[in-house]
mmCIF file of C-alpha atoms in Angstrom:
data_model
loop_
_atom_site.group_PDB
_atom_site.id
_atom_site.type_symbol
_atom_site.label_atom_id
_atom_site.label_comp_id
_atom_site.label_asym_id
_atom_site.label_seq_id
_atom_site.Cartn_x
_atom_site.Cartn_y
_atom_site.Cartn_z
ATOM 1 C CA LEU L 1 -37.009 30.009 -40.847
ATOM 2 C CA VAL L 2 -36.229 26.328 -41.597
ATOM 3 C CA SER L 3 -32.570 26.693 -41.622
ATOM 4 C CA ILE L 4 -32.914 28.620 -37.516
ATOM 5 C CA VAL L 5 -34.758 25.794 -36.284
ATOM 6 C CA GLY L 6 -31.983 23.067 -38.269
ATOM 7 C CA SER L 7 -29.931 24.955 -37.118
ATOM 8 C CA ALA L 8 -31.030 25.625 -33.239
ATOM 9 C CA ILE L 9 -31.447 21.677 -33.010
ATOM 10 C CA ARG L 10 -28.239 20.588 -34.744
ATOM 11 C CA GLY L 11 -27.039 23.418 -31.700
ATOM 12 C CA ARG L 12 -29.469 21.548 -29.495
ATOM 13 C CA ARG L 13 -28.319 17.916 -30.284
ATOM 14 C CA ARG L 14 -24.821 19.187 -30.063
ATOM 15 C CA GLN L 15 -24.854 20.380 -26.530
ATOM 16 C CA TYR L 16 -26.897 16.832 -25.925
ATOM 17 C CA GLU L 17 -23.967 15.337 -27.033
ATOM 18 C CA THR L 18 -21.344 17.450 -25.334
ATOM 19 C CA ARG L 19 -22.637 16.770 -22.614
ATOM 20 C CA ALA L 20 -22.950 13.244 -22.241
ATOM 21 C CA ILE L 21 -18.995 12.909 -23.053
ATOM 22 C CA LEU L 22 -18.399 14.943 -19.603
ATOM 23 C CA ALA L 23 -20.912 12.455 -17.734
ATOM 24 C CA ASP L 24 -18.744 10.184 -19.349
ATOM 25 C CA LEU L 25 -15.301 11.972 -18.004
ATOM 26 C CA THR L 26 -16.098 13.016 -14.832
ATOM 27 C CA ALA L 27 -16.464 9.141 -14.326
ATOM 28 C CA GLY L 28 -13.355 7.770 -15.742
ATOM 29 C CA GLU L 29 -12.030 10.290 -13.229
ATOM 30 C CA ASN L 30 -13.614 9.396 -10.573
ATOM 31 C CA LEU L 31 -12.936 5.966 -11.488
ATOM 32 C CA LEU L 32 -9.580 6.732 -11.246
ATOM 33 C CA GLN L 33 -9.480 8.798 -8.176
ATOM 34 C CA THR L 34 -10.663 5.658 -7.027
ATOM 35 C CA ALA L 35 -8.445 3.203 -7.541
ATOM 36 C CA LEU L 36 -5.391 5.665 -6.481
ATOM 37 C CA ASP L 37 -7.441 6.407 -2.880
ATOM 38 C CA ALA L 38 -7.830 3.158 -3.118
ATOM 39 C CA GLY L 39 -4.127 2.057 -3.947
ATOM 40 C CA ARG L 40 -2.642 5.015 -1.496
ATOM 41 C CA LEU L 41 -1.096 6.523 -3.803
ATOM 42 C CA GLY L 42 -0.227 10.375 -4.783
ATOM 43 C CA ALA L 43 -1.058 11.385 -8.111
ATOM 44 C CA LEU L 44 2.065 14.409 -9.675
ATOM 45 C CA GLU L 45 2.078 16.855 -13.213
ATOM 46 C CA LEU L 46 5.334 18.461 -13.603
ATOM 47 C CA HIS L 47 4.850 21.184 -16.280
ATOM 48 C CA LEU L 48 8.015 21.781 -18.221
ATOM 49 C CA PRO L 49 9.765 23.217 -19.025
ATOM 50 C CA ASP L 50 8.575 26.068 -15.485
ATOM 51 C CA TYR L 51 9.303 22.620 -13.359
ATOM 52 C CA GLU L 52 5.653 24.073 -11.687
ATOM 53 C CA LEU L 53 4.142 21.146 -10.112
ATOM 54 C CA GLU L 54 0.982 19.903 -9.264
ATOM 55 C CA ALA L 55 0.606 17.116 -6.125
ATOM 56 C CA SER L 56 -2.473 15.231 -5.083
ATOM 57 C CA ASP L 57 -3.097 15.818 -1.462
ATOM 58 C CA ILE L 58 -1.615 11.773 -0.442
ATOM 59 C CA CYS L 59 0.889 12.496 -2.417
ATOM 60 C CA ILE L 60 1.869 15.967 -0.438
ATOM 61 C CA GLY L 61 1.186 13.146 2.253
ATOM 62 C CA PHE L 62 3.867 11.527 0.906
ATOM 63 C CA PHE L 63 6.240 14.047 2.223
ATOM 64 C CA GLY L 64 5.108 14.483 5.670
ATOM 65 C CA ARG L 65 2.898 17.528 4.370
ATOM 66 C CA LYS L 66 -0.698 18.447 5.526
ATOM 67 C CA PRO L 67 -3.332 18.329 3.338
ATOM 68 C CA GLY L 68 -3.497 21.384 0.721
ATOM 69 C CA GLU L 69 -1.201 22.858 2.173
ATOM 70 C CA PRO L 70 1.385 24.381 -0.555
ATOM 71 C CA PHE L 71 4.071 21.904 -1.887
ATOM 72 C CA THR L 72 5.931 23.423 -4.774
ATOM 73 C CA TYR L 73 8.843 21.431 -6.494
ATOM 74 C CA ALA L 74 11.183 23.715 -4.551
ATOM 75 C CA ASP L 75 9.950 21.576 -1.889
ATOM 76 C CA LEU L 76 10.131 18.647 -2.957
ATOM 77 C CA LEU L 77 13.532 19.429 -4.329
ATOM 78 C CA ALA L 78 14.034 20.968 -0.100
ATOM 79 C CA ALA L 79 12.739 17.781 0.644
ATOM 80 C CA VAL L 80 15.052 14.737 -1.070
ATOM 81 C CA HIS L 81 17.866 13.425 1.364
ATOM 82 C CA SER L 82 21.032 14.899 0.513
ATOM 83 C CA ASP L 83 22.351 11.545 -0.087
ATOM 84 C CA ASP L 84 20.131 10.779 -3.614
ATOM 85 C CA ARG L 85 19.922 13.828 -4.541
ATOM 86 C CA ALA L 86 22.051 13.741 -7.495
ATOM 87 C CA ARG L 87 20.885 10.482 -8.618
ATOM 88 C CA ARG L 88 16.743 11.751 -8.175
ATOM 89 C CA LEU L 89 17.989 14.593 -10.885
ATOM 90 C CA ALA L 90 19.913 12.583 -13.462
ATOM 91 C CA VAL L 91 16.574 9.921 -14.034
ATOM 92 C CA LEU L 92 14.188 13.355 -14.027
ATOM 93 C CA ASP L 93 17.362 14.773 -16.474
ATOM 94 C CA GLN L 94 17.011 11.199 -17.910
ATOM 95 C CA ALA L 95 13.250 10.835 -18.446
ATOM 96 C CA ILE L 96 13.652 14.602 -19.677
ATOM 97 C CA ALA L 97 16.334 14.415 -22.229
ATOM 98 C CA THR L 98 14.819 11.016 -24.248
ATOM 99 C CA GLY L 99 10.924 11.305 -23.149
ATOM 100 C CA GLY L 100 12.128 8.123 -20.985
ATOM 101 C CA ASP L 101 9.525 6.260 -18.589
ATOM 102 C CA TYR L 102 10.602 8.149 -15.007
ATOM 103 C CA SER L 103 10.321 5.934 -12.284
ATOM 104 C CA ILE L 104 12.958 6.040 -8.436
ATOM 105 C CA GLU L 105 12.772 5.274 -5.269
ATOM 106 C CA TYR L 106 14.509 8.077 -2.505
ATOM 107 C CA ARG L 107 14.739 8.813 0.384
ATOM 108 C CA ASN L 108 12.733 12.485 1.618
ATOM 109 C CA VAL L 109 13.077 14.066 4.726
ATOM 110 C CA TRP L 110 9.986 15.171 6.885
ATOM 111 C CA PRO L 111 9.196 18.820 8.307
ATOM 112 C CA ASP L 112 10.075 16.692 11.301
ATOM 113 C CA GLY L 113 13.040 15.698 10.533
ATOM 114 C CA SER L 114 12.315 11.941 10.100
ATOM 115 C CA GLN L 115 13.327 9.762 7.157
ATOM 116 C CA HIS L 116 10.427 8.740 5.289
ATOM 117 C CA TRP L 117 11.393 6.545 1.629
ATOM 118 C CA VAL L 118 9.066 7.173 -1.662
ATOM 119 C CA ASP L 119 8.739 5.395 -5.207
ATOM 120 C CA VAL L 120 7.963 7.800 -7.839
ATOM 121 C CA ARG L 121 6.633 6.424 -11.533
ATOM 122 C CA ALA L 122 5.764 9.163 -14.066
ATOM 123 C CA ARG L 123 5.593 9.226 -18.216
ATOM 124 C CA ALA L 124 6.204 11.785 -20.638
ATOM 125 C CA VAL L 125 2.988 13.287 -21.566
ATOM 126 C CA ARG L 126 4.552 15.183 -24.895
ATOM 127 C CA ARG L 127 2.362 18.400 -26.998
ATOM 128 C CA PRO L 128 1.362 18.245 -30.553
ATOM 129 C CA ASP L 129 5.143 19.022 -32.174
ATOM 130 C CA GLY L 130 6.365 16.617 -30.000
ATOM 131 C CA SER L 131 7.721 17.984 -27.079
ATOM 132 C CA ILE L 132 7.509 17.657 -23.970
ATOM 133 C CA ARG L 133 4.776 19.422 -21.725
ATOM 134 C CA SER L 134 4.422 17.758 -18.043
ATOM 135 C CA LEU L 135 5.854 14.442 -16.604
ATOM 136 C CA VAL L 136 2.521 12.802 -14.719
ATOM 137 C CA GLY L 137 2.934 10.118 -13.085
ATOM 138 C CA VAL L 138 2.170 8.139 -8.853
ATOM 139 C CA CYS L 139 4.170 7.544 -5.807
ATOM 140 C CA SER L 140 4.185 5.703 -2.985
ATOM 141 C CA ASP L 141 5.309 5.742 0.457
ATOM 142 C CA ILE L 142 8.059 2.342 0.745
ATOM 143 C CA THR L 143 9.109 3.346 4.412
ATOM 144 C CA ALA L 144 7.914 0.520 5.758
ATOM 145 C CA ARG L 145 9.030 -1.903 2.493
ATOM 146 C CA LYS L 146 12.231 -0.013 3.339
ATOM 147 C CA THR L 147 13.143 -0.358 6.498
ATOM 148 C CA ALA L 148 12.623 -4.157 6.149
ATOM 149 C CA GLU L 149 15.107 -5.025 3.479
ATOM 150 C CA ILE L 150 17.737 -2.232 5.313
ATOM 151 C CA GLU L 151 16.622 -5.014 8.509
ATOM 152 C CA ARG L 152 16.825 -7.553 6.568
ATOM 153 C CA GLU L 153 19.838 -7.103 5.687
ATOM 154 C CA THR L 154 21.637 -6.025 8.606
ATOM 155 C CA LEU L 155 20.570 -9.385 9.823
ATOM 156 C CA LEU L 156 22.447 -11.311 6.955
ATOM 157 C CA ALA L 157 25.365 -9.184 7.092
ATOM 158 C CA GLN L 158 25.215 -10.604 11.485
ATOM 159 C CA LEU L 159 24.581 -13.915 10.726
ATOM 160 C CA ALA L 160 27.006 -14.277 7.869
ATOM 161 C CA ALA L 161 30.294 -12.704 10.946
ATOM 162 C CA GLU L 162 28.614 -15.510 13.300
ATOM 163 C CA ARG L 163 28.871 -18.368 10.682
ATOM 164 C CA THR L 164 32.858 -17.269 9.817
ATOM 165 C CA ALA L 165 32.856 -16.407 13.703
ATOM 166 C CA LEU L 166 32.190 -20.087 13.565
ATOM 167 C CA ALA L 167 34.219 -21.652 10.921
ATOM 168 C CA GLU L 168 37.569 -19.635 12.214
ATOM 169 C CA LEU L 169 36.420 -21.209 15.966
ATOM 170 C CA THR L 170 36.427 -23.974 14.246
ATOM 171 C CA ALA L 171 39.551 -23.829 12.143
ATOM 172 C CA THR L 172 41.495 -23.346 15.504
ATOM 173 C CA LEU L 173 40.556 -26.312 16.844
ATOM 174 C CA GLU L 174 41.365 -28.216 14.420
#
């Protein structure tokens, strides 16, 4: 009887410890989600070797989809701008082959045909045997920044062309 009571007490103690651990994990997960939301960062996980994609609603939104809408790895691939597909694939293959970080900016085409830019960064998560289980990371919409950069480059090119034309005109007048 004493050993049964002792066993029951130990079991109850483990139950309380497990509850406390779960509460801490839930609180940590809530803090992480709050930080992601505050930073307007989408979360994603690409499970290997099957290339099964899990993406948050914010991440899905960066590809022009509505929250809760299905979004598979095939959907992501189809959304990547045709001029950026090979470069994106090379960066992904390199990250998988080496276990290094995955970091890339590329354009995607939304279902309405508009083009947008995303910055995607991920890190390998390994299995106990050392093989890569998945890539886990974040994505952000950088369309406004890229648009401003393109406008700035265009303006600088125009200014350089005007300056060259002015220099040529000055040289012919002298």
